[in-house]
Amino acid sequence: MMVKTRMFPLLIVSALAVMVYFIFTLSRSQPGNHQHLYPHHISDQSITPVNDTKHFMVGAYKEHRLEGSFVRIISIFRRDSVQPLYCVFYCGSHWANGMKAEVQMHSDHFGFRFVTTDVLCPNLPDCNPSHVTLATQADAKLAQNQTFLRIQNLVKREEEEFQFNFTVCWSNLFGDYNNVLQVTQTLEMYKLLGVQHVVVYNTSCGPDLERLLQSYTQEGFVEVVPWPIDQHMNPSRGWQPSEHGGDIHYYGQLTTLNDCVYRHMYQSRYVLLNDIDEIIAPYQHQTLPQMMDVLQRQNPKAEVFLIENHIFPKSQFEPSGRFERPRWRDVPGINIMEHIYREEPDYRIYHPSKMIVQPRAVEQTSVHSVLRNFGQTVKVPPNVCHIIHVRVPLRGGLTKEELHEDKRIWGYERQLAPNVDKALEKAGLLI
């Protein structure tokens, strides 16, 4: 009995030694496995510097549309500092030494130093990657302590599995923008038009708008993506470096639009790409789903729909004063319901559009058109749909008599006005 009791601890020690040896041998036998069994640093930021470069990673997405197996990293590159880079994958159980990255700088950069860039990373056959990073050397052992991005869109979902039918991607907020009333009216209009999800990339905004966005975020309608680009470079407030200065166009607007498209590629059937003070409004249908069903039947191969921008000058007011609601007087921002006079576009010069896209058809996008896509593009007639854009006039010399009366927004008055009240009350912005 005593001998058996003494033998038992020895058996346990022997078994543990065998297990340790087996794990050590297995880990050494895995391809490219060197030190850690999981990335030590996984980014939780929307902008992640690439070590030993002047470049930044934004989001990594599995690419299901190209021949071969790739991961696409939406990035921001400094145009005058491109160097050979390697994609290092963590493959779920082991590391893969880096494959040379294919760098595709977008054609639209407007002369700024930094440009939106796609980095295509070829995937190895024996790797089912969950995380990726860019490195200046191919050795995975040297890259293991760098910051990795989680790869999104790992599963190619079918349309019936999508979470949303319509998603709006707003260009980034910056400065002290505090146009609370117009933003509230726009969000409530989009709800009435059939949108389920609105995404905004936020560098900074005014305190009241911050409170409003927090309220909509808690509700689940708005998603705010922090966008601290001013911590990494000097972003421009405009689109011309000679006039506005800075390192990148409009606080990285092009990068955020591309990232938003890829984020929702397998989450939303359609994505609307427009600014925060614009409403893509149907004029022959009550909702966007009704309109798109018709447009899609008429254009079965189209996947990019261009929508004309029409400006409603905020300097021109409708005379009756019916929407001068006392409760809204102390809410900062423009009351779009008071501005029903629309400029006729001057078609002799370039007239910009915004877009409704099927994101799965978009490879690269700019602000007013796609740069690379897989489907056809259709220009939607303005009598079917155009943008309601209340802002400073573009054609400032026009009198009220030379403008077109356009009361489309009033068609939603009975629901819109009380819904705006409720949203402002919920955010604590009505006195």
XYZ file of C-alpha atoms in Angstrom:
431
model
C 0.000 0.000 0.000
C 2.869 2.382 0.940
C 4.641 1.706 -2.396
C 1.506 2.554 -4.386
C 1.045 5.790 -2.442
C 4.629 6.847 -3.213
C 4.271 5.907 -6.878
C 1.164 8.084 -7.431
C 2.924 11.525 -7.304
C 5.636 10.209 -9.627
C 2.982 9.150 -12.146
C 1.413 12.648 -12.022
C 4.794 14.353 -12.556
C 5.590 12.004 -15.451
C 2.225 12.677 -17.077
C 2.678 16.449 -16.762
C 6.163 16.198 -18.274
C 4.785 14.296 -21.269
C 2.015 16.897 -21.752
C 4.462 19.831 -21.620
C 6.773 18.090 -24.090
C 3.852 17.363 -26.448
C 2.588 20.985 -26.366
C 6.118 22.355 -26.895
C 6.760 19.973 -29.804
C 3.375 20.724 -31.392
C 3.891 24.493 -31.135
C 7.345 24.243 -32.732
C 5.962 22.147 -35.566
C 3.334 24.734 -36.577
C 4.301 26.737 -39.720
C 5.724 30.161 -38.933
C 5.112 29.722 -35.187
C 7.797 31.433 -33.177
C 6.878 32.860 -29.809
C 3.345 33.894 -28.859
C 0.224 31.823 -29.478
C -1.986 34.935 -29.847
C -1.396 38.579 -30.844
C -0.346 40.563 -27.784
C -1.642 43.862 -29.156
C -4.985 44.054 -30.955
C -6.101 47.512 -31.995
C -9.300 48.952 -30.549
C -8.753 52.216 -32.429
C -10.114 53.379 -35.781
C -6.638 54.610 -36.825
C -3.582 52.434 -36.110
C -0.017 53.499 -37.024
C 2.125 51.052 -39.007
C 5.433 50.554 -37.188
C 8.526 52.175 -38.735
C 6.476 53.941 -41.440
C 4.447 57.113 -41.931
C 1.313 55.108 -42.766
C -1.856 54.086 -40.884
C -4.231 51.117 -40.936
C -7.978 51.702 -40.534
C -9.836 48.413 -41.085
C -9.091 44.884 -42.333
C -11.689 42.985 -44.368
C -11.725 39.546 -45.954
C -12.212 39.939 -49.705
C -14.746 37.512 -51.193
C -15.077 39.052 -54.672
C -11.606 38.675 -56.180
C -10.045 35.604 -57.728
C -7.830 34.093 -55.084
C -7.846 34.649 -51.335
C -7.106 38.156 -50.044
C -7.542 40.419 -47.061
C -8.002 44.125 -47.860
C -6.705 46.703 -45.393
C -8.259 50.171 -45.744
C -5.361 52.499 -44.961
C -3.975 56.018 -45.101
C -0.571 56.290 -46.777
C 1.834 59.156 -47.096
C 2.322 59.400 -50.843
C 5.996 60.394 -50.777
C 7.051 57.635 -48.375
C 5.965 54.321 -49.887
C 8.217 51.353 -49.100
C 7.950 47.554 -49.423
C 5.521 46.168 -46.854
C 4.516 42.675 -45.789
C 1.229 41.286 -44.487
C 1.725 39.197 -41.351
C -1.226 36.984 -40.423
C -2.217 35.304 -37.214
C -3.879 32.118 -38.454
C -5.922 31.116 -35.422
C -3.375 28.604 -34.127
C -0.090 29.719 -35.669
C 1.702 32.615 -37.360
C 2.393 32.995 -41.063
C 5.477 34.767 -42.329
C 4.650 37.897 -44.279
C 3.624 37.936 -47.916
C 4.463 41.041 -49.922
C 1.595 43.542 -49.786
C 0.041 45.030 -52.916
C -0.385 48.771 -52.307
C -3.181 50.498 -54.250
C -3.286 54.236 -53.609
C -6.609 55.777 -54.626
C -6.576 58.163 -57.572
C -8.448 60.886 -55.677
C -6.139 62.684 -53.254
C -6.587 66.308 -54.427
C -2.857 66.936 -54.053
C -2.694 66.274 -50.310
C 0.268 64.486 -48.768
C -1.805 61.574 -47.429
C -4.120 59.420 -49.535
C -6.699 56.694 -48.937
C -5.036 53.397 -49.833
C -6.094 49.768 -50.215
C -3.517 47.179 -49.205
C -4.226 43.742 -50.648
C -2.776 40.884 -48.625
C -2.582 37.475 -50.344
C -3.601 34.670 -48.032
C -1.592 31.441 -47.669
C -3.414 28.126 -48.284
C -2.632 26.747 -44.815
C -3.763 29.912 -43.016
C -7.281 30.760 -41.890
C -6.461 34.260 -40.625
C -8.243 36.088 -37.822
C -5.816 39.024 -37.443
C -3.374 40.892 -39.692
C -0.785 43.643 -39.513
C 1.567 45.408 -41.903
C 5.292 45.154 -41.307
C 8.482 46.322 -42.984
C 9.957 42.788 -42.710
C 8.501 39.425 -43.633
C 9.598 37.576 -40.478
C 6.502 36.908 -38.356
C 8.653 36.570 -35.243
C 9.718 40.212 -35.570
C 6.134 41.376 -36.116
C 4.452 39.556 -33.256
C 4.746 42.496 -30.853
C 3.196 44.938 -33.347
C -0.441 45.968 -33.222
C -2.794 43.730 -35.213
C -6.220 44.406 -36.699
C -9.112 41.992 -36.312
C -10.210 40.834 -39.773
C -13.874 41.628 -40.473
C -16.275 40.184 -43.054
C -14.920 36.687 -42.477
C -18.312 35.273 -43.460
C -19.920 36.123 -46.792
C -23.567 36.553 -45.817
C -26.448 36.461 -48.249
C -28.887 39.384 -48.506
C -31.610 37.675 -46.497
C -29.159 37.483 -43.572
C -28.305 41.193 -43.572
C -29.074 43.144 -40.426
C -30.100 46.299 -42.308
C -31.847 47.189 -45.541
C -30.627 50.811 -45.700
C -27.601 52.323 -43.955
C -26.471 55.950 -44.201
C -22.737 56.712 -44.028
C -22.100 60.331 -43.063
C -18.815 62.017 -43.784
C -16.817 62.926 -40.709
C -17.681 65.504 -38.087
C -15.008 67.971 -36.998
C -14.618 71.375 -35.372
C -17.450 72.638 -33.180
C -20.303 71.676 -35.523
C -23.453 71.988 -33.413
C -26.300 72.029 -35.954
C -28.622 70.089 -33.646
C -32.031 70.934 -35.124
C -31.104 70.104 -38.721
C -29.389 66.869 -37.698
C -32.425 65.812 -35.653
C -34.804 66.598 -38.506
C -32.549 64.728 -40.932
C -32.341 61.633 -38.725
C -36.097 61.568 -38.173
C -36.692 62.053 -41.904
C -34.436 59.100 -42.647
C -36.439 56.969 -40.225
C -39.621 57.883 -42.095
C -37.897 57.115 -45.404
C -37.041 53.569 -44.285
C -33.418 53.831 -43.080
C -32.491 51.549 -40.150
C -28.903 52.588 -39.431
C -26.814 55.783 -39.591
C -23.027 55.824 -39.139
C -20.955 58.934 -38.421
C -17.183 59.175 -38.016
C -16.622 61.781 -35.297
C -13.440 63.762 -34.704
C -15.217 66.466 -32.720
C -18.500 68.360 -32.562
C -20.397 70.797 -30.380
C -21.647 69.770 -26.907
C -25.349 69.732 -27.812
C -24.791 67.614 -30.909
C -22.636 65.274 -28.828
C -25.559 64.801 -26.449
C -27.975 64.221 -29.330
C -25.745 61.589 -30.950
C -25.337 59.810 -27.607
C -29.126 59.616 -27.306
C -29.525 58.143 -30.792
C -26.639 55.743 -30.104
C -28.371 54.452 -26.968
C -31.496 53.964 -29.061
C -29.477 51.896 -31.568
C -30.244 54.013 -34.633
C -26.895 55.821 -34.823
C -23.397 54.356 -34.618
C -20.617 56.818 -33.787
C -17.124 55.746 -34.847
C -14.418 57.793 -33.070
C -12.100 59.331 -35.684
C -9.106 60.979 -33.935
C -7.237 61.809 -37.138
C -6.048 65.096 -35.674
C -3.898 63.087 -33.244
C -1.913 61.612 -36.153
C -1.621 64.443 -38.696
C -2.831 67.932 -39.540
C -6.156 67.326 -41.336
C -7.519 69.899 -43.743
C -10.910 71.566 -43.384
C -11.239 71.744 -47.161
C -10.456 70.006 -50.421
C -7.610 72.147 -51.815
C -4.204 72.099 -50.099
C -3.246 75.434 -51.671
C -6.304 77.124 -50.161
C -7.025 75.147 -46.994
C -3.629 73.632 -46.066
C -3.310 70.421 -44.081
C -2.180 66.865 -44.774
C -5.378 65.134 -45.901
C -8.671 66.064 -47.598
C -11.555 67.013 -45.245
C -10.315 65.169 -42.153
C -9.902 61.928 -44.120
C -13.403 61.957 -45.631
C -12.518 59.548 -48.425
C -11.052 57.024 -46.000
C -14.123 57.043 -43.765
C -16.483 56.565 -46.726
C -14.490 53.568 -47.973
C -14.256 52.059 -44.509
C -18.002 52.504 -43.976
C -18.744 50.702 -47.249
C -16.601 47.720 -46.225
C -17.961 47.647 -42.661
C -21.463 47.195 -44.043
C -20.702 45.070 -47.083
C -22.437 42.040 -45.569
C -24.627 43.922 -43.097
C -26.717 46.222 -45.301
C -28.393 45.778 -48.679
C -27.894 49.436 -49.614
C -25.566 52.156 -48.309
C -26.222 55.879 -48.790
C -23.079 58.002 -49.077
C -23.865 61.620 -48.276
C -23.135 64.489 -45.884
C -24.757 65.194 -42.536
C -26.742 68.171 -43.894
C -28.170 66.259 -46.878
C -31.275 64.098 -47.259
C -31.569 61.710 -50.211
C -35.311 62.065 -50.776
C -37.625 60.136 -53.132
C -40.108 62.297 -55.038
C -42.349 59.658 -56.638
C -42.425 57.200 -53.747
C -43.050 57.532 -50.026
C -39.986 55.580 -48.922
C -36.531 54.627 -50.148
C -37.315 50.870 -50.223
C -40.285 51.531 -52.517
C -38.144 53.676 -54.796
C -35.230 51.261 -54.936
C -37.502 48.313 -55.709
C -38.687 50.160 -58.810
C -35.235 51.417 -59.819
C -33.742 47.963 -59.376
C -36.434 46.357 -61.553
C -35.837 48.994 -64.231
C -32.043 48.565 -63.985
C -31.394 44.953 -62.901
C -27.609 45.177 -63.464
C -27.158 48.553 -61.730
C -25.570 48.638 -58.306
C -24.493 52.289 -58.051
C -27.173 54.999 -58.226
C -26.111 58.647 -58.584
C -28.412 61.186 -56.892
C -28.287 64.859 -57.883
C -27.517 67.436 -55.218
C -30.078 70.258 -55.036
C -29.412 73.260 -52.811
C -32.109 74.916 -50.691
C -30.605 78.276 -49.581
C -30.914 78.786 -45.842
C -31.162 82.532 -46.500
C -34.628 82.147 -48.077
C -37.580 81.497 -45.743
C -41.139 80.507 -46.561
C -43.363 83.497 -45.702
C -46.170 81.979 -43.613
C -44.007 81.156 -40.580
C -46.018 77.971 -39.983
C -42.924 76.078 -38.837
C -41.543 78.714 -36.485
C -42.228 76.391 -33.585
C -41.642 78.097 -30.190
C -40.161 74.912 -28.709
C -37.399 74.905 -31.324
C -36.274 78.526 -30.914
C -33.540 77.741 -28.392
C -32.315 74.600 -30.172
C -29.119 75.423 -32.091
C -29.157 74.798 -35.821
C -31.174 75.283 -39.007
C -34.895 74.503 -39.233
C -35.027 72.852 -42.650
C -38.839 72.987 -42.749
C -38.636 76.764 -43.204
C -36.535 76.502 -46.360
C -38.590 75.326 -49.337
C -36.947 77.256 -52.159
C -34.592 75.295 -54.365
C -31.898 76.448 -56.756
C -32.013 75.134 -60.295
C -28.631 73.454 -60.903
C -26.413 75.105 -63.476
C -25.840 72.138 -65.788
C -23.296 74.096 -67.829
C -20.760 73.425 -65.076
C -19.891 70.293 -63.094
C -22.821 69.314 -60.899
C -21.942 66.860 -58.110
C -23.974 63.857 -57.015
C -24.062 61.613 -53.978
C -24.831 57.915 -54.081
C -26.927 54.945 -53.098
C -24.827 51.813 -53.597
C -24.944 48.106 -53.110
C -21.696 47.910 -51.128
C -20.765 44.519 -52.528
C -20.339 46.180 -55.928
C -17.933 48.861 -54.684
C -14.183 48.336 -54.602
C -13.100 51.968 -54.168
C -15.236 55.083 -53.796
C -14.757 58.816 -53.895
C -17.245 61.421 -52.627
C -19.325 61.971 -55.768
C -18.693 58.751 -57.702
C -17.153 55.319 -57.311
C -13.565 54.852 -58.493
C -13.775 51.071 -59.003
C -16.868 48.920 -59.015
C -18.160 45.591 -60.290
C -21.629 46.565 -61.516
C -23.288 49.240 -63.624
C -23.889 52.859 -62.625
C -27.199 54.667 -63.175
C -27.931 58.375 -62.886
C -31.321 58.749 -61.190
C -33.549 61.457 -62.733
C -34.073 64.354 -60.288
C -37.852 64.115 -60.577
C -37.536 60.585 -59.134
C -35.033 61.395 -56.391
C -32.716 64.224 -55.457
C -30.906 65.559 -52.415
C -32.509 68.148 -50.132
C -29.453 70.144 -49.093
C -30.219 73.158 -46.892
C -27.071 75.302 -46.726
C -25.581 78.592 -47.871
C -26.612 79.371 -51.457
C -24.409 78.256 -54.313
C -25.940 80.690 -56.781
C -26.176 83.628 -54.402
C -27.387 86.087 -57.019
C -30.749 84.361 -57.479
C -33.850 86.015 -56.041
C -36.688 84.091 -54.409
C -38.705 84.463 -57.607
C -35.923 82.685 -59.526
C -35.974 79.692 -57.170
C -38.292 76.684 -57.350
C -40.794 76.073 -54.573
C -40.203 72.534 -53.279
C -42.339 71.421 -50.330
C -41.361 67.757 -50.390
C -40.308 67.829 -46.735
C -43.778 69.069 -45.774
C -45.276 65.824 -47.020
C -43.935 64.179 -43.838
C -44.994 67.012 -41.495
C -47.586 65.127 -39.422
C -45.055 62.536 -38.254
C -41.838 64.495 -38.607
C -42.551 67.442 -36.295
C -43.724 65.398 -33.257
C -40.927 62.863 -33.781
C -38.355 65.679 -33.727
C -39.897 66.946 -30.475
C -39.630 63.496 -28.897
C -36.001 63.059 -29.997
C -35.002 66.466 -28.609
C -36.840 65.785 -25.348
C -35.160 62.411 -24.990
C -31.756 64.044 -25.440
C -32.604 66.743 -22.900
C -32.376 69.516 -25.476
C -35.863 71.018 -25.196
C -36.535 73.539 -22.458
